[in-house]
Amino acid sequence: MFTGIVQGFGTVVEKRAAGGGAVFGLEADFDLTDPQEGESIAVNGACLTARNIAGNRFLADVSPESLSRTGMGSLTVGSRVNLERALRLSDRLGGHLVSGHIDGLATVEERRTVGDFTLFIFSLDPGLTKYVIEKGSITINGVSLTVNSCEHSRFSVSIIPHTLSTTTLGDLKQGDKVNIEVDIIGKYVEKLLGGNVNAQSGKSVISSSFLAEHGFL
């Protein structure tokens, strides 16, 4: 589990095909204190298993599934990525609960400066937009952000100068693809409510009376 608060940059120092997937060699620009072989590290928001840890370098295997659902396949030697080590139970939860399981890709439609801030507008797969709500949380390349606005298949976020300079979001330009993880709570709610559908009408049986009967009102 992660928070979406990026700890530093990583650089791809090696990339090779392996077993239908790929092996990446990554170097962090911060100390991997107390590294544990097999620990989870989020790379641009994708939860990967670190192995062969030596100093600030480690290897990570990326499965065919991850290559198809994320932007990892487009990374090359020299590419910069956002890194976050897994959350400790004693840590502050500065962002929101992030699983590191990428839901899909979004495309930068527009980038513009608004005062001291940078506004990004992204287009997203329509199948994911139902999980994106105004002022809700979303993870972009591993960075926990608040949604400014959303409509149809587009949403916007406003980036503060600190986040722009300490993550790879500052490198983004129109047309770039980014990894997206929607708020996990929305997916769980959808799954739970999905079992409460009238078999004949196909409509949800959730109503004010249903909520009152079960103690929610």
PDB file of C-alpha atoms in Angstrom:
ATOM      1  CA  MET A   1       0.000   0.000   0.000  1.00  0.00           C
ATOM      2  CA  PHE A   2       1.176   3.534  -0.799  1.00  0.00           C
ATOM      3  CA  THR A   3       0.122   7.141  -0.182  1.00  0.00           C
ATOM      4  CA  GLY A   4       0.861   8.802  -3.525  1.00  0.00           C
ATOM      5  CA  ILE A   5       3.477  11.052  -1.884  1.00  0.00           C
ATOM      6  CA  VAL A   6       6.521  10.610  -4.128  1.00  0.00           C
ATOM      7  CA  GLN A   7       9.824  10.175  -2.270  1.00  0.00           C
ATOM      8  CA  GLY A   8      12.132  10.949  -5.148  1.00  0.00           C
ATOM      9  CA  PHE A   9      13.152  10.305  -8.710  1.00  0.00           C
ATOM     10  CA  GLY A  10      14.398   7.093 -10.210  1.00  0.00           C
ATOM     11  CA  THR A  11      16.304   6.620 -13.455  1.00  0.00           C
ATOM     12  CA  VAL A  12      16.013   3.618 -15.756  1.00  0.00           C
ATOM     13  CA  VAL A  13      19.564   2.275 -16.074  1.00  0.00           C
ATOM     14  CA  GLU A  14      18.683  -1.049 -17.698  1.00  0.00           C
ATOM     15  CA  LYS A  15      15.804  -2.525 -19.672  1.00  0.00           C
ATOM     16  CA  ARG A  16      15.614  -5.973 -21.257  1.00  0.00           C
ATOM     17  CA  ALA A  17      12.966  -8.403 -22.406  1.00  0.00           C
ATOM     18  CA  ALA A  18      12.369 -11.452 -20.229  1.00  0.00           C
ATOM     19  CA  GLY A  19       9.725 -14.181 -20.387  1.00  0.00           C
ATOM     20  CA  GLY A  20       7.217 -12.106 -22.334  1.00  0.00           C
ATOM     21  CA  GLY A  21       7.651  -9.224 -19.918  1.00  0.00           C
ATOM     22  CA  ALA A  22      10.624  -7.055 -19.066  1.00  0.00           C
ATOM     23  CA  VAL A  23      13.277  -6.503 -16.425  1.00  0.00           C
ATOM     24  CA  PHE A  24      14.077  -2.938 -15.423  1.00  0.00           C
ATOM     25  CA  GLY A  25      17.145  -1.747 -13.596  1.00  0.00           C
ATOM     26  CA  LEU A  26      16.395   1.421 -11.625  1.00  0.00           C
ATOM     27  CA  GLU A  27      18.504   3.838  -9.607  1.00  0.00           C
ATOM     28  CA  ALA A  28      16.908   6.023  -6.945  1.00  0.00           C
ATOM     29  CA  ASP A  29      18.162   9.522  -6.217  1.00  0.00           C
ATOM     30  CA  PHE A  30      17.617   8.926  -2.483  1.00  0.00           C
ATOM     31  CA  ASP A  31      18.972   6.390   0.001  1.00  0.00           C
ATOM     32  CA  LEU A  32      17.107   3.092   0.179  1.00  0.00           C
ATOM     33  CA  THR A  33      17.621   2.782   3.927  1.00  0.00           C
ATOM     34  CA  ASP A  34      16.951  -0.660   5.416  1.00  0.00           C
ATOM     35  CA  PRO A  35      16.173  -2.197   2.018  1.00  0.00           C
ATOM     36  CA  GLN A  36      14.439  -5.557   2.085  1.00  0.00           C
ATOM     37  CA  GLU A  37      14.783  -7.985  -0.802  1.00  0.00           C
ATOM     38  CA  GLY A  38      11.350  -8.414  -2.346  1.00  0.00           C
ATOM     39  CA  GLU A  39       9.846  -5.212  -0.936  1.00  0.00           C
ATOM     40  CA  SER A  40       7.264  -3.263  -2.916  1.00  0.00           C
ATOM     41  CA  ILE A  41       8.205  -0.005  -4.620  1.00  0.00           C
ATOM     42  CA  ALA A  42       5.815   2.092  -6.690  1.00  0.00           C
ATOM     43  CA  VAL A  43       7.381   3.087 -10.014  1.00  0.00           C
ATOM     44  CA  ASN A  44       5.261   5.786 -11.683  1.00  0.00           C
ATOM     45  CA  GLY A  45       2.470   4.444  -9.511  1.00  0.00           C
ATOM     46  CA  ALA A  46       2.869   0.783 -10.498  1.00  0.00           C
ATOM     47  CA  CYS A  47       3.607  -1.534  -7.585  1.00  0.00           C
ATOM     48  CA  LEU A  48       6.733  -3.561  -8.438  1.00  0.00           C
ATOM     49  CA  THR A  49       8.863  -5.986  -6.453  1.00  0.00           C
ATOM     50  CA  ALA A  50      12.439  -4.836  -5.865  1.00  0.00           C
ATOM     51  CA  ARG A  51      15.170  -7.466  -6.045  1.00  0.00           C
ATOM     52  CA  ASN A  52      18.956  -7.514  -6.270  1.00  0.00           C
ATOM     53  CA  ILE A  53      19.046  -4.314  -4.245  1.00  0.00           C
ATOM     54  CA  ALA A  54      22.541  -2.824  -4.178  1.00  0.00           C
ATOM     55  CA  GLY A  55      22.975   0.673  -2.825  1.00  0.00           C
ATOM     56  CA  ASN A  56      20.383   2.838  -4.543  1.00  0.00           C
ATOM     57  CA  ARG A  57      19.924   0.411  -7.435  1.00  0.00           C
ATOM     58  CA  PHE A  58      17.480  -2.462  -7.812  1.00  0.00           C
ATOM     59  CA  LEU A  59      15.893  -4.680 -10.427  1.00  0.00           C
ATOM     60  CA  ALA A  60      12.162  -5.064 -10.998  1.00  0.00           C
ATOM     61  CA  ASP A  61      10.315  -7.603 -13.130  1.00  0.00           C
ATOM     62  CA  VAL A  62       7.361  -6.242 -15.116  1.00  0.00           C
ATOM     63  CA  SER A  63       4.774  -8.765 -16.303  1.00  0.00           C
ATOM     64  CA  PRO A  64       3.094  -8.717 -19.740  1.00  0.00           C
ATOM     65  CA  GLU A  65      -0.120  -7.612 -17.987  1.00  0.00           C
ATOM     66  CA  SER A  66       1.623  -4.601 -16.434  1.00  0.00           C
ATOM     67  CA  LEU A  67       3.267  -3.708 -19.740  1.00  0.00           C
ATOM     68  CA  SER A  68      -0.132  -3.716 -21.460  1.00  0.00           C
ATOM     69  CA  ARG A  69      -1.970  -1.662 -18.821  1.00  0.00           C
ATOM     70  CA  THR A  70       0.701   0.904 -17.940  1.00  0.00           C
ATOM     71  CA  GLY A  71       3.183   3.168 -19.657  1.00  0.00           C
ATOM     72  CA  MET A  72       6.136   1.074 -18.458  1.00  0.00           C
ATOM     73  CA  GLY A  73       6.731  -0.324 -21.941  1.00  0.00           C
ATOM     74  CA  SER A  74       7.479   3.141 -23.331  1.00  0.00           C
ATOM     75  CA  LEU A  75      10.248   3.804 -20.805  1.00  0.00           C
ATOM     76  CA  THR A  76      13.814   3.696 -22.103  1.00  0.00           C
ATOM     77  CA  VAL A  77      17.245   3.798 -20.515  1.00  0.00           C
ATOM     78  CA  GLY A  78      17.622   7.299 -19.097  1.00  0.00           C
ATOM     79  CA  SER A  79      13.883   7.824 -18.469  1.00  0.00           C
ATOM     80  CA  ARG A  80      12.976   9.439 -15.141  1.00  0.00           C
ATOM     81  CA  VAL A  81      10.247   7.926 -12.975  1.00  0.00           C
ATOM     82  CA  ASN A  82       8.528   8.720  -9.679  1.00  0.00           C
ATOM     83  CA  LEU A  83       9.414   6.384  -6.799  1.00  0.00           C
ATOM     84  CA  GLU A  84       7.650   5.661  -3.522  1.00  0.00           C
ATOM     85  CA  ARG A  85       8.462   2.898  -1.052  1.00  0.00           C
ATOM     86  CA  ALA A  86       5.596   0.999   0.571  1.00  0.00           C
ATOM     87  CA  LEU A  87       3.680   2.607   3.424  1.00  0.00           C
ATOM     88  CA  ARG A  88       4.596   1.735   7.010  1.00  0.00           C
ATOM     89  CA  LEU A  89       1.705   1.483   9.463  1.00  0.00           C
ATOM     90  CA  SER A  90       3.390   4.206  11.531  1.00  0.00           C
ATOM     91  CA  ASP A  91       3.675   6.650   8.598  1.00  0.00           C
ATOM     92  CA  ARG A  92       1.582   9.765   8.067  1.00  0.00           C
ATOM     93  CA  LEU A  93      -1.041   9.258   5.369  1.00  0.00           C
ATOM     94  CA  GLY A  94      -0.284  12.471   3.501  1.00  0.00           C
ATOM     95  CA  GLY A  95      -2.053  11.575   0.254  1.00  0.00           C
ATOM     96  CA  HIS A  96      -4.699   8.835   0.026  1.00  0.00           C
ATOM     97  CA  LEU A  97      -4.731   5.042   0.040  1.00  0.00           C
ATOM     98  CA  VAL A  98      -3.039   3.872  -3.170  1.00  0.00           C
ATOM     99  CA  SER A  99      -2.735   0.191  -4.083  1.00  0.00           C
ATOM    100  CA  GLY A 100      -0.182   0.561  -6.862  1.00  0.00           C
ATOM    101  CA  HIS A 101      -2.442  -1.338  -9.273  1.00  0.00           C
ATOM    102  CA  ILE A 102      -2.823   0.760 -12.408  1.00  0.00           C
ATOM    103  CA  ASP A 103      -6.339   0.968 -13.862  1.00  0.00           C
ATOM    104  CA  GLY A 104      -5.391   2.435 -17.223  1.00  0.00           C
ATOM    105  CA  LEU A 105      -3.805   5.309 -19.091  1.00  0.00           C
ATOM    106  CA  ALA A 106      -4.803   8.950 -19.548  1.00  0.00           C
ATOM    107  CA  THR A 107      -3.576  11.443 -22.138  1.00  0.00           C
ATOM    108  CA  VAL A 108      -2.456  15.013 -21.516  1.00  0.00           C
ATOM    109  CA  GLU A 109      -4.891  17.140 -23.544  1.00  0.00           C
ATOM    110  CA  GLU A 110      -3.769  20.537 -22.304  1.00  0.00           C
ATOM    111  CA  ARG A 111      -1.178  22.118 -20.022  1.00  0.00           C
ATOM    112  CA  ARG A 112      -1.309  25.776 -19.051  1.00  0.00           C
ATOM    113  CA  THR A 113      -0.026  28.108 -16.364  1.00  0.00           C
ATOM    114  CA  VAL A 114      -2.570  29.716 -14.039  1.00  0.00           C
ATOM    115  CA  GLY A 115      -0.794  32.125 -11.698  1.00  0.00           C
ATOM    116  CA  ASP A 116       1.791  30.113  -9.754  1.00  0.00           C
ATOM    117  CA  PHE A 117       0.062  26.836 -10.580  1.00  0.00           C
ATOM    118  CA  THR A 118       0.024  24.486 -13.569  1.00  0.00           C
ATOM    119  CA  LEU A 119      -3.312  23.188 -14.794  1.00  0.00           C
ATOM    120  CA  PHE A 120      -3.454  19.867 -16.622  1.00  0.00           C
ATOM    121  CA  ILE A 121      -6.460  18.550 -18.508  1.00  0.00           C
ATOM    122  CA  PHE A 122      -6.471  14.813 -19.201  1.00  0.00           C
ATOM    123  CA  SER A 123      -8.674  12.576 -21.323  1.00  0.00           C
ATOM    124  CA  LEU A 124      -9.507   9.204 -19.824  1.00  0.00           C
ATOM    125  CA  ASP A 125     -11.048   5.912 -20.907  1.00  0.00           C
ATOM    126  CA  PRO A 126     -14.837   6.336 -20.511  1.00  0.00           C
ATOM    127  CA  GLY A 127     -14.926   3.125 -18.488  1.00  0.00           C
ATOM    128  CA  LEU A 128     -12.904   4.815 -15.737  1.00  0.00           C
ATOM    129  CA  THR A 129     -14.540   8.234 -15.653  1.00  0.00           C
ATOM    130  CA  LYS A 130     -17.351   7.001 -13.410  1.00  0.00           C
ATOM    131  CA  TYR A 131     -14.788   6.650 -10.610  1.00  0.00           C
ATOM    132  CA  VAL A 132     -13.536  10.232 -10.992  1.00  0.00           C
ATOM    133  CA  ILE A 133     -15.407  12.853  -8.973  1.00  0.00           C
ATOM    134  CA  GLU A 134     -14.855  16.559  -8.423  1.00  0.00           C
ATOM    135  CA  LYS A 135     -12.607  17.117  -5.375  1.00  0.00           C
ATOM    136  CA  GLY A 136     -11.996  13.372  -5.169  1.00  0.00           C
ATOM    137  CA  SER A 137      -8.593  11.697  -5.225  1.00  0.00           C
ATOM    138  CA  ILE A 138      -6.751  10.277  -8.224  1.00  0.00           C
ATOM    139  CA  THR A 139      -3.211   8.969  -8.700  1.00  0.00           C
ATOM    140  CA  ILE A 140      -1.262  10.122 -11.762  1.00  0.00           C
ATOM    141  CA  ASN A 141       2.109   8.438 -12.346  1.00  0.00           C
ATOM    142  CA  GLY A 142       2.127   7.604  -8.650  1.00  0.00           C
ATOM    143  CA  VAL A 143       1.282  11.122  -7.438  1.00  0.00           C
ATOM    144  CA  SER A 144      -1.768  11.608  -5.222  1.00  0.00           C
ATOM    145  CA  LEU A 145      -3.793  14.542  -6.569  1.00  0.00           C
ATOM    146  CA  THR A 146      -7.180  16.187  -6.102  1.00  0.00           C
ATOM    147  CA  VAL A 147      -9.523  16.359  -9.089  1.00  0.00           C
ATOM    148  CA  ASN A 148     -10.423  19.960  -9.914  1.00  0.00           C
ATOM    149  CA  SER A 149     -13.244  19.201 -12.310  1.00  0.00           C
ATOM    150  CA  CYS A 150     -14.496  16.337 -14.438  1.00  0.00           C
ATOM    151  CA  GLU A 151     -16.993  15.908 -17.234  1.00  0.00           C
ATOM    152  CA  HIS A 152     -17.552  13.154 -19.771  1.00  0.00           C
ATOM    153  CA  SER A 153     -14.117  11.628 -20.456  1.00  0.00           C
ATOM    154  CA  ARG A 154     -12.006  14.577 -19.264  1.00  0.00           C
ATOM    155  CA  PHE A 155     -10.770  15.794 -15.899  1.00  0.00           C
ATOM    156  CA  SER A 156      -8.401  18.473 -14.656  1.00  0.00           C
ATOM    157  CA  VAL A 157      -5.892  18.827 -11.827  1.00  0.00           C
ATOM    158  CA  SER A 158      -3.977  21.852 -10.560  1.00  0.00           C
ATOM    159  CA  ILE A 159      -0.337  21.243  -9.612  1.00  0.00           C
ATOM    160  CA  ILE A 160       1.506  23.332  -7.024  1.00  0.00           C
ATOM    161  CA  PRO A 161       5.105  24.394  -7.805  1.00  0.00           C
ATOM    162  CA  HIS A 162       6.578  21.986  -5.229  1.00  0.00           C
ATOM    163  CA  THR A 163       4.900  18.938  -6.762  1.00  0.00           C
ATOM    164  CA  LEU A 164       5.860  20.070 -10.261  1.00  0.00           C
ATOM    165  CA  SER A 165       9.535  20.279  -9.327  1.00  0.00           C
ATOM    166  CA  THR A 166       9.789  17.131  -7.184  1.00  0.00           C
ATOM    167  CA  THR A 167       7.958  14.718  -9.507  1.00  0.00           C
ATOM    168  CA  THR A 168       8.031  13.880 -13.210  1.00  0.00           C
ATOM    169  CA  LEU A 169       4.737  15.741 -13.708  1.00  0.00           C
ATOM    170  CA  GLY A 170       6.871  18.744 -14.594  1.00  0.00           C
ATOM    171  CA  ASP A 171       8.124  16.859 -17.669  1.00  0.00           C
ATOM    172  CA  LEU A 172       4.652  16.233 -19.090  1.00  0.00           C
ATOM    173  CA  LYS A 173       3.567  17.779 -22.367  1.00  0.00           C
ATOM    174  CA  GLN A 174       0.504  17.571 -24.582  1.00  0.00           C
ATOM    175  CA  GLY A 175      -0.023  14.052 -25.947  1.00  0.00           C
ATOM    176  CA  ASP A 176       1.926  12.262 -23.208  1.00  0.00           C
ATOM    177  CA  LYS A 177       0.411   9.150 -21.613  1.00  0.00           C
ATOM    178  CA  VAL A 178       0.288   8.726 -17.830  1.00  0.00           C
ATOM    179  CA  ASN A 179      -0.566   5.872 -15.477  1.00  0.00           C
ATOM    180  CA  ILE A 180      -3.888   6.287 -13.675  1.00  0.00           C
ATOM    181  CA  GLU A 181      -5.162   4.663 -10.497  1.00  0.00           C
ATOM    182  CA  VAL A 182      -8.659   5.746  -9.528  1.00  0.00           C
ATOM    183  CA  ASP A 183      -9.785   5.935  -5.909  1.00  0.00           C
ATOM    184  CA  ILE A 184     -10.037   2.358  -4.638  1.00  0.00           C
ATOM    185  CA  ILE A 185     -13.042   3.215  -2.432  1.00  0.00           C
ATOM    186  CA  GLY A 186     -15.233   3.884  -5.471  1.00  0.00           C
ATOM    187  CA  LYS A 187     -14.437   0.471  -6.936  1.00  0.00           C
ATOM    188  CA  TYR A 188     -15.313  -1.312  -3.700  1.00  0.00           C
ATOM    189  CA  VAL A 189     -18.593   0.589  -3.383  1.00  0.00           C
ATOM    190  CA  GLU A 190     -19.495  -0.328  -6.971  1.00  0.00           C
ATOM    191  CA  LYS A 191     -18.728  -3.994  -6.300  1.00  0.00           C
ATOM    192  CA  LEU A 192     -20.814  -4.064  -3.132  1.00  0.00           C
ATOM    193  CA  LEU A 193     -23.777  -2.287  -4.690  1.00  0.00           C
ATOM    194  CA  GLY A 194     -23.552  -4.486  -7.770  1.00  0.00           C
ATOM    195  CA  GLY A 195     -25.016  -7.340  -5.750  1.00  0.00           C
ATOM    196  CA  ASN A 196     -28.119  -5.293  -5.034  1.00  0.00           C
ATOM    197  CA  VAL A 197     -29.697  -5.299  -8.478  1.00  0.00           C
ATOM    198  CA  ASN A 198     -33.222  -6.392  -9.302  1.00  0.00           C
ATOM    199  CA  ALA A 199     -32.902  -9.487 -11.496  1.00  0.00           C
ATOM    200  CA  GLN A 200     -35.912  -8.553 -13.637  1.00  0.00           C
ATOM    201  CA  SER A 201     -35.477  -4.796 -14.116  1.00  0.00           C
ATOM    202  CA  GLY A 202     -31.692  -4.698 -13.903  1.00  0.00           C
ATOM    203  CA  LYS A 203     -32.000  -1.596 -11.692  1.00  0.00           C
ATOM    204  CA  SER A 204     -30.377  -1.071  -8.314  1.00  0.00           C
ATOM    205  CA  VAL A 205     -32.572  -1.808  -5.310  1.00  0.00           C
ATOM    206  CA  ILE A 206     -30.709   0.808  -3.274  1.00  0.00           C
ATOM    207  CA  SER A 207     -33.230   3.450  -2.239  1.00  0.00           C
ATOM    208  CA  SER A 208     -33.959   5.761   0.696  1.00  0.00           C
ATOM    209  CA  SER A 209     -36.093   3.061   2.308  1.00  0.00           C
ATOM    210  CA  PHE A 210     -33.360   0.431   1.770  1.00  0.00           C
ATOM    211  CA  LEU A 211     -30.758   2.716   3.410  1.00  0.00           C
ATOM    212  CA  ALA A 212     -33.093   3.500   6.304  1.00  0.00           C
ATOM    213  CA  GLU A 213     -33.880  -0.185   6.836  1.00  0.00           C
ATOM    214  CA  HIS A 214     -30.191  -0.984   7.109  1.00  0.00           C
ATOM    215  CA  GLY A 215     -29.350   1.863   9.459  1.00  0.00           C
ATOM    216  CA  PHE A 216     -27.728   4.323   7.066  1.00  0.00           C
ATOM    217  CA  LEU A 217     -30.458   6.968   7.473  1.00  0.00           C
TER     218      LEU A 217
END
